Coordinates of C-alpha atoms in Angstrom, one line a residue:
Chain A
M1 CA -31.2 6.4 -34.3
S2 CA -33.9 8.4 -32.7
L3 CA -34.3 11.8 -31.0
D4 CA -35.1 12.3 -27.3
P5 CA -38.9 12.1 -27.0
S6 CA -39.0 15.6 -25.7
Y7 CA -38.0 16.8 -29.1
L8 CA -41.5 16.0 -30.4
E9 CA -43.2 17.7 -27.4
Y10 CA -44.3 21.3 -27.8
P11 CA -45.2 22.8 -24.4
H12 CA -45.5 26.4 -25.8
R13 CA -47.6 25.5 -28.8
K14 CA -50.6 27.7 -28.1
R15 CA -52.3 30.9 -29.2
G16 CA -49.9 33.8 -29.2
Y17 CA -46.1 33.7 -28.7
D18 CA -43.9 31.0 -27.1
H19 CA -42.8 33.6 -24.6
D20 CA -44.5 36.2 -22.4
L21 CA -42.3 39.2 -23.2
Y22 CA -44.9 41.1 -25.4
P23 CA -48.3 40.4 -27.0
W24 CA -48.9 39.7 -30.6
S25 CA -50.5 42.4 -32.7
N26 CA -51.1 43.0 -36.5
L27 CA -49.7 46.4 -37.6
H28 CA -52.4 46.7 -40.2
E29 CA -55.3 46.4 -37.8
R30 CA -54.1 48.7 -35.0
P31 CA -55.7 52.0 -34.4
P32 CA -54.1 54.7 -36.5
V33 CA -51.0 56.6 -35.4
T34 CA -50.8 60.3 -36.2
W35 CA -47.6 62.2 -36.5
P36 CA -47.3 66.0 -35.8
G37 CA -48.5 68.1 -38.7
G38 CA -50.4 65.1 -40.1
K39 CA -47.2 63.9 -41.8
S40 CA -47.2 60.3 -43.3
V41 CA -43.7 59.0 -42.5
A42 CA -41.5 59.6 -39.4
V43 CA -37.9 59.5 -40.5
W44 CA -35.7 58.5 -37.6
V45 CA -32.0 58.9 -38.1
C46 CA -30.1 57.0 -35.5
I47 CA -26.3 57.2 -35.6
D48 CA -24.3 54.5 -33.7
L49 CA -21.3 56.3 -32.0
E50 CA -18.9 53.7 -30.7
W51 CA -15.6 53.3 -29.1
F52 CA -13.7 50.0 -29.6
P53 CA -11.0 49.1 -27.0
I54 CA -8.1 47.6 -28.9
T55 CA -8.4 44.7 -26.4
P56 CA -11.6 42.8 -27.2
E57 CA -12.9 40.8 -24.3
D58 CA -15.5 38.6 -26.1
K59 CA -17.7 38.5 -22.9
P60 CA -20.1 37.3 -23.9
F61 CA -19.4 37.9 -27.6
R62 CA -17.3 40.2 -29.9
A63 CA -19.2 43.1 -31.2
P64 CA -19.6 43.6 -35.0
G65 CA -16.9 46.0 -36.2
H66 CA -14.5 45.0 -33.4
M67 CA -10.8 44.1 -33.7
Q68 CA -9.9 41.4 -36.2
T69 CA -6.1 41.0 -36.3
P70 CA -3.7 39.8 -33.5
Y71 CA -2.8 42.5 -31.0
P72 CA -2.3 45.3 -31.7
D73 CA -4.9 45.8 -34.4
Y74 CA -4.1 49.4 -35.3
R75 CA -6.0 48.9 -38.6
H76 CA -9.4 48.5 -37.0
Y77 CA -8.8 50.5 -33.9
T78 CA -7.9 53.6 -35.9
S79 CA -10.5 53.0 -38.6
R80 CA -13.2 53.0 -36.0
E81 CA -11.7 56.2 -34.4
Y82 CA -11.8 57.7 -37.8
G83 CA -15.6 57.4 -37.6
T84 CA -15.7 59.4 -34.4
R85 CA -13.2 62.1 -35.4
V86 CA -14.1 62.6 -39.0
G87 CA -17.1 60.6 -40.3
F88 CA -19.4 61.6 -37.5
Y89 CA -18.9 65.3 -38.2
R90 CA -19.7 64.7 -41.9
L91 CA -23.0 63.1 -40.7
L92 CA -23.7 66.0 -38.3
D93 CA -23.1 68.4 -41.2
A94 CA -25.5 66.6 -43.4
L95 CA -28.2 66.8 -40.8
A96 CA -27.5 70.4 -40.1
K97 CA -27.7 71.3 -43.8
A98 CA -31.1 69.7 -44.0
G99 CA -32.1 71.2 -40.6
V100 CA -33.2 67.9 -39.1
K101 CA -32.7 66.3 -35.7
A102 CA -31.6 62.8 -35.0
S103 CA -30.7 60.3 -32.3
V104 CA -27.2 59.4 -31.5
A105 CA -26.8 56.0 -29.8
A106 CA -23.5 56.6 -28.0
N107 CA -21.3 54.3 -25.9
S108 CA -20.7 56.0 -22.6
A109 CA -17.0 55.7 -23.3
I110 CA -17.5 58.5 -25.9
A111 CA -18.8 60.7 -23.1
E112 CA -15.9 59.9 -20.8
R113 CA -13.1 60.1 -23.4
Y114 CA -14.5 62.8 -25.8
P115 CA -16.9 65.1 -23.9
E116 CA -16.5 67.7 -26.7
V117 CA -18.3 65.3 -29.1
I118 CA -21.2 65.0 -26.6
A119 CA -21.3 68.8 -26.3
D120 CA -21.5 69.1 -30.1
I121 CA -24.4 66.6 -30.2
M122 CA -26.3 68.5 -27.6
A123 CA -25.6 71.9 -29.1
A124 CA -27.0 70.7 -32.4
G125 CA -30.2 69.6 -30.6
H126 CA -29.9 65.9 -31.2
E127 CA -31.0 63.2 -28.7
I128 CA -28.6 60.8 -27.0
I129 CA -29.6 57.2 -26.7
A130 CA -27.6 55.0 -24.3
H131 CA -25.6 52.4 -26.3
S132 CA -23.8 50.4 -23.6
T133 CA -20.4 51.3 -22.1
D134 CA -18.0 50.6 -24.9
M135 CA -17.8 47.9 -27.6
N136 CA -16.8 45.3 -25.0
G137 CA -20.1 45.9 -23.3
T138 CA -22.1 43.2 -25.1
I139 CA -25.1 41.5 -23.5
A140 CA -26.5 38.0 -24.0
T141 CA -28.0 35.3 -21.8
G142 CA -25.2 34.1 -19.6
L143 CA -24.1 37.5 -18.5
D144 CA -24.4 37.8 -14.8
E145 CA -27.5 39.8 -13.8
A146 CA -25.7 42.1 -11.4
D147 CA -23.0 42.8 -14.1
E148 CA -25.7 43.6 -16.7
R149 CA -27.5 45.9 -14.2
A150 CA -24.2 47.6 -13.4
L151 CA -23.4 48.0 -17.2
I152 CA -26.7 49.7 -17.8
Q153 CA -26.3 52.0 -14.8
S154 CA -22.8 53.0 -15.6
S155 CA -23.7 53.8 -19.2
L156 CA -26.7 55.9 -18.2
D157 CA -24.7 57.7 -15.5
A158 CA -21.7 58.6 -17.6
L159 CA -23.9 59.9 -20.5
E160 CA -26.0 61.9 -18.1
R161 CA -22.9 63.5 -16.5
A162 CA -21.5 64.5 -19.9
S163 CA -24.8 65.7 -21.5
G164 CA -26.8 66.9 -18.6
T165 CA -29.7 64.8 -19.6
R166 CA -30.4 61.2 -18.6
P167 CA -31.0 59.1 -21.8
R168 CA -34.6 57.8 -22.2
G169 CA -33.7 55.2 -24.8
W170 CA -31.4 52.2 -25.0
L171 CA -29.7 50.4 -27.9
S172 CA -27.8 47.2 -27.1
I173 CA -24.7 46.3 -29.0
A174 CA -25.8 44.2 -32.0
R175 CA -29.3 44.6 -30.6
S176 CA -28.4 41.6 -28.4
Q177 CA -30.3 41.1 -25.2
S178 CA -30.4 38.5 -22.4
W179 CA -33.7 37.2 -20.9
N180 CA -33.2 39.8 -18.2
T181 CA -32.6 42.8 -20.4
P182 CA -36.2 44.2 -20.8
R183 CA -36.7 43.9 -17.1
L184 CA -33.4 45.6 -16.2
L185 CA -34.0 48.4 -18.7
K186 CA -37.4 49.1 -17.2
E187 CA -35.9 49.0 -13.7
A188 CA -33.3 51.5 -14.8
G189 CA -36.1 53.9 -15.6
L190 CA -35.7 53.8 -19.4
D191 CA -38.7 54.6 -21.5
Y192 CA -37.7 52.6 -24.6
C193 CA -35.2 50.2 -26.2
C194 CA -34.5 49.8 -29.9
D195 CA -33.4 46.2 -30.1
W196 CA -36.4 44.2 -31.4
V197 CA -36.7 44.4 -35.2
N198 CA -40.1 42.6 -35.4
D199 CA -42.2 45.7 -36.2
E200 CA -42.3 49.1 -37.9
L201 CA -43.9 51.1 -35.2
P202 CA -43.4 51.3 -31.5
W203 CA -44.9 48.7 -29.2
R204 CA -45.0 47.9 -25.6
F205 CA -43.5 45.0 -23.6
N206 CA -45.8 43.4 -21.0
N207 CA -43.7 45.2 -18.4
G208 CA -44.5 48.6 -19.9
L209 CA -41.1 49.3 -21.6
I210 CA -41.5 50.5 -25.1
N211 CA -39.7 49.1 -28.1
L212 CA -38.9 51.5 -30.9
P213 CA -37.9 49.2 -33.8
L214 CA -34.6 50.1 -35.4
N215 CA -34.8 47.8 -38.5
H216 CA -31.4 46.2 -39.0
E217 CA -32.3 45.4 -42.6
L218 CA -32.3 49.1 -43.4
S219 CA -29.0 49.9 -41.7
D220 CA -25.8 50.9 -43.5
R221 CA -24.1 48.0 -41.8
Q222 CA -26.4 45.5 -43.3
I223 CA -26.6 47.0 -46.8
I224 CA -23.1 48.3 -47.3
T225 CA -20.9 46.2 -45.0
V226 CA -22.7 42.9 -45.0
Q227 CA -24.4 42.8 -48.4
Q228 CA -21.7 44.9 -50.1
H229 CA -23.9 47.3 -51.9
S230 CA -22.8 50.8 -52.9
A231 CA -23.8 53.9 -50.9
E232 CA -25.8 55.0 -54.0
S233 CA -27.7 51.7 -53.9
Y234 CA -28.2 52.2 -50.2
A235 CA -29.7 55.6 -50.8
Q236 CA -32.0 54.3 -53.5
Q237 CA -33.2 51.5 -51.2
M238 CA -34.0 54.1 -48.5
T239 CA -35.9 56.2 -51.1
D240 CA -37.8 53.2 -52.3
A241 CA -38.7 52.4 -48.7
F242 CA -39.9 55.9 -48.0
D243 CA -42.1 55.9 -51.2
W244 CA -43.6 52.6 -50.2
L245 CA -44.3 53.7 -46.6
E246 CA -45.8 57.0 -47.7
R247 CA -48.2 55.2 -50.0
E248 CA -49.1 52.7 -47.2
A249 CA -49.6 55.5 -44.8
K250 CA -52.0 57.2 -47.2
E251 CA -53.9 54.0 -47.9
S252 CA -54.2 53.0 -44.3
G253 CA -54.7 56.4 -42.7
S254 CA -52.0 55.6 -40.2
G255 CA -48.5 57.0 -39.9
R256 CA -45.4 54.9 -40.8
M257 CA -41.8 55.1 -39.8
L258 CA -38.5 54.9 -41.7
P259 CA -35.5 54.2 -39.4
L260 CA -32.1 55.1 -40.8
N261 CA -29.5 53.4 -38.7
V262 CA -26.1 54.7 -39.8
T263 CA -22.5 54.3 -38.7
P264 CA -19.8 57.0 -38.9
Y265 CA -17.1 54.7 -40.1
I266 CA -19.3 53.2 -42.8
L267 CA -21.3 56.0 -44.4
G268 CA -19.0 58.8 -43.2
L269 CA -16.2 58.0 -45.7
P270 CA -15.5 60.6 -48.3
Y271 CA -16.7 58.5 -51.2
R272 CA -19.9 57.6 -49.5
I273 CA -21.0 60.7 -47.7
D274 CA -22.4 62.5 -50.7
A275 CA -25.0 59.8 -51.2
F276 CA -26.1 60.3 -47.6
D277 CA -26.1 64.1 -48.0
R278 CA -28.4 63.8 -51.0
L279 CA -30.6 61.2 -49.3
I280 CA -31.2 63.4 -46.2
A281 CA -31.7 66.5 -48.3
D282 CA -34.2 64.7 -50.6
L283 CA -36.2 63.2 -47.7
A284 CA -36.2 66.4 -45.7
A285 CA -37.7 68.2 -48.7
R286 CA -40.5 65.7 -49.0
Q287 CA -43.9 67.1 -48.1
E288 CA -44.8 63.9 -46.1
S289 CA -41.7 63.4 -44.0
W290 CA -41.3 64.2 -40.3
F291 CA -37.7 63.9 -39.2
A292 CA -37.7 63.2 -35.5
T293 CA -35.6 61.8 -32.6
G294 CA -36.5 58.5 -31.1
S295 CA -38.0 60.2 -28.0
Q296 CA -40.2 62.4 -30.2
I297 CA -41.5 59.4 -32.1
V298 CA -42.2 57.5 -28.9
D299 CA -44.0 60.5 -27.4
A300 CA -46.1 61.0 -30.5
W301 CA -47.0 57.4 -30.6
Q302 CA -48.0 57.4 -26.9
E303 CA -50.6 60.1 -27.8
A304 CA -52.2 57.7 -30.2
P305 CA -54.9 55.1 -29.1
A306 CA -52.7 52.4 -30.6
S307 CA -50.2 52.8 -27.8
S308 CA -52.5 51.2 -25.2
G309 CA -52.6 47.9 -27.1
Chain B
M1 CA -35.2 0.6 -42.2
L2 CA -33.1 3.3 -43.7
Q3 CA -32.4 3.3 -47.4
T4 CA -28.8 3.2 -48.4
A5 CA -27.2 5.1 -51.2
P6 CA -25.1 2.7 -53.2
E7 CA -22.2 4.4 -54.9
G8 CA -23.4 7.8 -53.6
D9 CA -26.7 7.9 -55.6
P10 CA -29.7 8.3 -53.3
G11 CA -31.9 6.7 -56.0
L12 CA -34.5 9.5 -56.2
Y13 CA -35.1 9.5 -60.0
D14 CA -33.9 8.3 -63.4
F15 CA -31.5 10.6 -65.2
S16 CA -33.2 12.5 -67.9
P17 CA -31.3 15.1 -69.9
Y18 CA -33.0 18.4 -71.0
R19 CA -33.4 17.1 -74.6
D20 CA -36.3 15.7 -76.6
R21 CA -38.6 15.3 -73.7
P22 CA -42.3 14.5 -74.2
R23 CA -44.2 17.8 -74.5
V24 CA -45.9 19.2 -71.5
V25 CA -48.6 21.7 -72.3
W26 CA -50.1 24.1 -69.7
P27 CA -53.7 25.2 -69.8
D28 CA -54.6 27.8 -72.5
G29 CA -51.3 27.1 -74.2
K30 CA -49.3 29.0 -71.6
T31 CA -45.6 28.1 -71.7
V32 CA -44.5 28.5 -68.0
A33 CA -46.4 27.6 -64.9
V34 CA -45.6 30.3 -62.2
W35 CA -46.3 29.6 -58.6
V36 CA -45.4 31.7 -55.5
A37 CA -44.4 29.9 -52.4
P38 CA -44.6 32.1 -49.3
N39 CA -43.0 30.4 -46.3
L40 CA -45.3 31.2 -43.4
E41 CA -43.1 30.2 -40.5
Y42 CA -42.8 30.1 -36.8
Y43 CA -39.3 30.0 -35.2
E44 CA -39.3 29.2 -31.5
I45 CA -37.5 31.6 -29.2
D46 CA -36.1 28.8 -27.0
P47 CA -36.2 25.5 -28.9
P48 CA -34.7 22.3 -27.7
A49 CA -31.4 21.3 -29.2
N50 CA -31.2 18.9 -32.1
P51 CA -27.9 17.0 -31.8
H52 CA -27.2 17.4 -35.5
R53 CA -27.9 21.1 -36.1
K54 CA -28.1 24.2 -33.9
S55 CA -31.2 26.4 -34.2
W56 CA -29.8 29.8 -33.3
T57 CA -26.2 30.8 -33.5
K58 CA -26.5 32.9 -30.4
P59 CA -27.6 32.2 -26.8
H60 CA -31.4 32.4 -26.5
P61 CA -33.1 34.7 -27.1
D62 CA -31.5 35.6 -30.4
V63 CA -33.3 38.9 -30.5
V64 CA -32.5 39.9 -34.1
G65 CA -33.0 36.4 -35.5
Y66 CA -36.3 35.9 -33.7
G67 CA -37.5 39.4 -34.2
H68 CA -36.7 39.3 -37.9
R69 CA -39.0 36.3 -38.4
D70 CA -41.6 37.8 -36.1
H71 CA -41.8 40.7 -38.6
S72 CA -43.6 38.4 -41.0
N73 CA -46.4 37.6 -38.6
R74 CA -46.9 41.2 -37.4
V75 CA -46.2 43.3 -40.5
S76 CA -44.9 41.9 -43.7
H77 CA -47.2 38.9 -44.4
W78 CA -50.0 41.3 -45.2
R79 CA -47.8 43.6 -47.2
M80 CA -46.6 40.7 -49.4
A81 CA -50.0 39.0 -49.6
E82 CA -51.7 42.2 -50.7
A83 CA -49.2 42.7 -53.5
M84 CA -49.8 39.1 -54.6
S85 CA -53.5 39.5 -54.5
R86 CA -53.4 42.8 -56.5
H87 CA -51.8 41.0 -59.4
G88 CA -53.8 37.8 -59.2
F89 CA -51.1 35.5 -57.7
P90 CA -52.3 32.9 -55.2
G91 CA -49.9 31.4 -52.7
S92 CA -48.9 27.8 -52.2
V93 CA -47.8 28.1 -48.6
S94 CA -44.8 26.4 -47.0
L95 CA -46.3 26.3 -43.5
S96 CA -44.7 25.8 -40.1
I97 CA -47.7 23.8 -38.9
A98 CA -47.6 25.3 -35.4
L99 CA -48.4 28.7 -36.9
C100 CA -52.0 27.4 -36.9
Q101 CA -51.8 27.5 -33.1
H102 CA -49.6 30.5 -32.5
H103 CA -51.0 33.0 -35.1
P104 CA -54.2 31.6 -36.6
E105 CA -54.9 35.1 -38.0
V106 CA -52.0 34.6 -40.5
V107 CA -53.2 31.2 -41.6
A108 CA -56.8 32.3 -41.9
D109 CA -55.7 35.3 -44.0
A110 CA -53.9 32.9 -46.4
N111 CA -56.8 30.5 -46.5
E112 CA -59.3 33.3 -47.3
R113 CA -57.2 34.4 -50.2
G114 CA -57.6 30.9 -51.7
W115 CA -54.0 29.8 -51.0
E116 CA -52.9 26.2 -50.8
F117 CA -51.0 24.8 -47.8
F118 CA -48.2 22.2 -47.7
S119 CA -46.2 21.2 -44.7
H120 CA -42.8 22.7 -43.8
G121 CA -42.6 20.8 -40.5
I122 CA -44.0 21.7 -37.1
Y123 CA -41.6 24.6 -36.5
N124 CA -38.7 25.8 -38.5
T125 CA -36.6 25.2 -35.4
R126 CA -37.4 21.5 -35.1
Y127 CA -35.3 19.5 -37.5
S128 CA -35.9 16.0 -38.9
Y129 CA -32.2 15.0 -38.5
G130 CA -32.0 12.0 -36.2
M131 CA -35.7 11.1 -36.1
D132 CA -36.7 7.5 -36.2
E133 CA -39.5 6.3 -38.4
A134 CA -42.2 6.6 -35.7
Q135 CA -41.1 10.1 -34.9
E136 CA -41.2 11.1 -38.6
R137 CA -44.6 9.6 -39.0
R138 CA -45.8 11.7 -36.1
I139 CA -44.8 15.0 -37.7
I140 CA -46.5 14.0 -41.0
E141 CA -49.7 12.9 -39.2
D142 CA -49.6 16.1 -37.1
S143 CA -49.2 18.1 -40.3
I144 CA -52.2 16.5 -42.0
R145 CA -54.4 16.7 -39.0
T146 CA -53.5 20.3 -37.9
V147 CA -53.9 21.9 -41.4
R148 CA -57.2 20.0 -41.9
D149 CA -58.5 21.3 -38.6
A150 CA -57.3 24.9 -39.2
T151 CA -58.2 25.3 -42.9
G152 CA -60.3 22.4 -44.1
Q153 CA -57.6 21.6 -46.6
T154 CA -55.8 18.3 -47.0
I155 CA -52.1 19.0 -47.6
R156 CA -50.6 17.4 -50.7
G157 CA -47.0 18.5 -50.4
W158 CA -43.9 18.7 -48.3
L159 CA -40.9 21.0 -47.9
A160 CA -38.7 19.6 -45.1
P161 CA -38.4 21.8 -42.0
A162 CA -35.4 24.1 -42.6
L163 CA -34.6 21.6 -45.5
T164 CA -33.7 18.8 -43.0
H165 CA -34.4 15.4 -44.5
T166 CA -34.0 11.8 -43.6
P167 CA -33.5 9.1 -46.3
R168 CA -37.1 7.9 -45.6
T169 CA -39.0 11.2 -45.8
L170 CA -40.0 10.9 -49.4
D171 CA -41.2 7.3 -49.0
L172 CA -43.2 8.2 -46.0
I173 CA -45.0 11.3 -47.4
A174 CA -45.9 9.3 -50.5
E175 CA -47.3 6.5 -48.3
Y176 CA -49.5 9.1 -46.5
G177 CA -50.9 10.2 -49.9
L178 CA -49.0 13.4 -50.4
D179 CA -48.2 13.8 -54.0
Y180 CA -45.5 16.5 -54.4
T181 CA -42.2 17.3 -52.8
C182 CA -40.5 20.7 -53.0
D183 CA -37.1 19.4 -51.7
L184 CA -35.5 18.3 -55.0
Y185 CA -33.7 20.9 -57.2
H186 CA -32.6 18.8 -60.2
D187 CA -35.0 20.2 -62.8
D188 CA -37.1 23.1 -64.2
Q189 CA -40.0 20.8 -65.0
V190 CA -42.2 18.6 -62.9
Q191 CA -40.5 15.1 -62.6
P192 CA -41.5 11.8 -61.1
V193 CA -39.8 10.6 -57.9
K194 CA -39.1 7.0 -57.1
T195 CA -40.8 6.0 -53.9
R196 CA -41.6 2.6 -52.2
T197 CA -45.3 3.2 -52.5
G198 CA -47.6 5.9 -53.8
R199 CA -47.0 8.5 -56.5
L200 CA -44.8 11.4 -55.8
A201 CA -43.8 14.3 -58.1
S202 CA -41.0 16.8 -57.7
I203 CA -42.2 20.3 -58.4
P204 CA -39.5 22.8 -59.0
Y205 CA -39.1 25.1 -56.0
S206 CA -36.4 27.2 -57.7
L207 CA -34.3 27.5 -54.6
E208 CA -31.7 29.6 -56.5
V209 CA -34.2 32.4 -56.8
N210 CA -35.5 32.1 -53.2
D211 CA -35.5 35.6 -51.7
H212 CA -33.1 34.3 -49.0
Y213 CA -30.7 33.2 -51.7
G214 CA -31.1 36.4 -53.6
F215 CA -30.5 38.7 -50.6
F216 CA -28.2 36.8 -48.4
V217 CA -26.4 34.2 -50.5
Y218 CA -25.9 36.4 -53.6
N219 CA -26.2 39.7 -51.8
M220 CA -28.5 41.3 -54.4
S221 CA -30.1 44.6 -53.9
P222 CA -33.9 44.7 -54.1
R223 CA -33.9 45.9 -57.7
E224 CA -31.2 43.3 -58.7
Y225 CA -33.3 40.6 -57.2
A226 CA -36.3 41.8 -59.2
D227 CA -34.3 41.8 -62.4
A228 CA -33.1 38.2 -61.6
L229 CA -36.7 37.0 -61.3
I230 CA -37.7 38.7 -64.5
R231 CA -34.7 37.1 -66.4
Q232 CA -35.6 33.7 -64.8
Y233 CA -39.1 34.1 -66.0
E234 CA -38.2 35.3 -69.5
R235 CA -35.9 32.3 -70.1
L236 CA -38.4 29.7 -68.8
A237 CA -41.2 31.3 -70.8
V238 CA -39.2 30.8 -74.0
E239 CA -38.0 27.3 -73.2
G240 CA -41.6 26.3 -72.3
E241 CA -42.7 26.6 -75.9
K242 CA -41.1 23.2 -76.4
S243 CA -42.4 21.7 -73.2
G244 CA -44.0 23.4 -70.2
T245 CA -41.6 24.7 -67.6
V246 CA -42.1 25.7 -64.0
M247 CA -41.0 28.8 -62.1
C248 CA -41.4 29.0 -58.4
I249 CA -40.9 32.2 -56.5
P250 CA -40.1 31.1 -52.9
L251 CA -40.5 33.9 -50.4
H252 CA -40.3 34.9 -46.8
A253 CA -42.4 37.9 -45.9
Y254 CA -39.8 39.2 -43.4
L255 CA -37.4 39.5 -46.4
I256 CA -39.5 40.4 -49.5
G257 CA -42.0 42.4 -47.4
Q258 CA -39.5 44.9 -46.1
P259 CA -40.3 48.4 -47.2
H260 CA -37.2 48.8 -49.4
R261 CA -37.9 45.6 -51.3
I262 CA -41.6 45.2 -51.8
A263 CA -42.1 47.8 -54.6
A264 CA -39.4 46.2 -56.8
F265 CA -41.0 42.8 -56.2
E266 CA -44.4 44.1 -57.0
G267 CA -43.0 45.2 -60.4
V268 CA -42.1 41.5 -61.1
L269 CA -45.6 40.4 -60.4
E270 CA -46.9 43.1 -62.6
H271 CA -44.5 42.1 -65.4
I272 CA -45.4 38.4 -65.2
A273 CA -49.2 39.0 -64.9
A274 CA -49.1 41.3 -68.0
D275 CA -46.9 39.0 -70.2
G276 CA -49.5 36.5 -71.3
R277 CA -47.2 33.4 -71.3
A278 CA -47.6 32.6 -67.6
W279 CA -50.0 30.1 -66.2
I280 CA -50.2 31.7 -62.7
S281 CA -51.2 28.8 -60.5
R282 CA -50.8 26.8 -57.4
A283 CA -48.5 23.8 -56.7
G284 CA -51.2 21.2 -56.6
D285 CA -52.9 22.4 -59.8
I286 CA -49.5 22.3 -61.6
V287 CA -48.9 18.8 -60.4
D288 CA -52.4 17.8 -61.5
A289 CA -51.9 19.2 -65.0
W290 CA -48.6 17.5 -65.4
R291 CA -49.9 14.2 -64.0
A292 CA -52.8 14.2 -66.5
Q293 CA -50.3 14.3 -69.4
Q294 CA -48.2 11.4 -68.2
T295 CA -48.2 7.9 -69.7
G296 CA -46.8 4.7 -68.5
D297 CA -45.6 4.3 -64.9
A298 CA -46.0 8.0 -64.2
A299 CA -49.7 8.2 -65.3

């Protein structure tokens, strides 16, 4: 038994990455980033607002949170709808009470089906990030390039029609991209995507597109749904993260960012929402927090010398 | 020639129950040797397929899988390393050898902190399954040569890439003069391993308290994981009064160095450093101290 000789050949074994999507850089050695008002930690709330067709297509894969039982899966279809009808409004109320702005990563199906939700988001002053078409709109290598381009266009167009503003940011379903995605997003005129979780501050692809990292490890999906922790534990973990980042910002003299990626049908349940309410109120009251939308963070970062690297 | 495993026993060691063992004593009368094993890794974005195991579960690029590991080499390595240095813990690095080429800055940082390196294969996306002997020799020789060129150190240990072994791995690393393996999880003390030639010791790598196990096998919160490490430490410190025990803390910066986890972990380092019963050391030093106390065949 032996392996094909090519298995012991390493054509990309060289300085830097084994791809040319973006350059390597050490967060701790970059020029400092400054947030408005000299705050230490940008807190970015990003709510995933999703519509799951009851007919999953699995092309190219089934999204997390999608249907699980044989057709018709009323259980999961309606539980996800609960998030949009009820849970999302609890999240909006928590943000309003604390007086903070957030990003909403919305499927364009939300805009087409429930334009009143989009109107409520815009009226509250939040930002809309494009989050594909609906939860069948998954992307991975193998998806035809023309289909992927059309999916991106149709998402942006529908969200712009409903909101009056063309989204500047993009979040793929499950953060899953194909080899073509960074190029297609740039071609579509987007400023930034949120899919790459390799950093804690924005960075730039070689093609000029910006990545604003939406850390999946800090998401309610990862902590509550995957790791099965309580909402109270989730809130404590976010507070611990904020405290650490605040300390690191002070010691390094450079701003840090805490992304809170939350899901209406996860944190928006009656027995969990109080923990989120308290977390947002607590963080908003901190001297060193700057609550901001994705675009505001990207814009502030672009002002800093670090953004050229 | 491949070894066989008659009656299902791979023949790695003699059975030795946890009773009446010869006393192992650590320097200055410490009862538990504590070593921290950061895995400094490189995962390829588009690796070739190994017929026996898939690298990524998704079509390439697996953006979250790759990006999560990349977090180590951009952000969390330094966060983790600084916390270790603040409390006097050196690392014994489980190294994806190709990191020496891709991100020499990370390897240089570890070397400057006085950390030790052992091989964790060329990439954590190239598995040993299916290799013939000549191929396996090539990755061992590559490991020895590359780490020597990059750091001046000669590796002494091995943790198989992504824990993929062949039945000849342990014989081969012993033949090349490596003297410890981190791949065997049968004990809380250093133990001799049977090899064709050379002298190989098994140092406990404490896989069950690996941060990956803590967070993704047992689903612990950051504070629960910290509590588990302290309980592991407290028990081994007591048992080590009879004969010196070993506690390893196997880490991945992209897990332990996340902002919601690092403070709780730093509390563990603080606890162990302040306790007084821990010999805070490196893998090679622990194997040396154990070896010096052996008699008979193991001496």
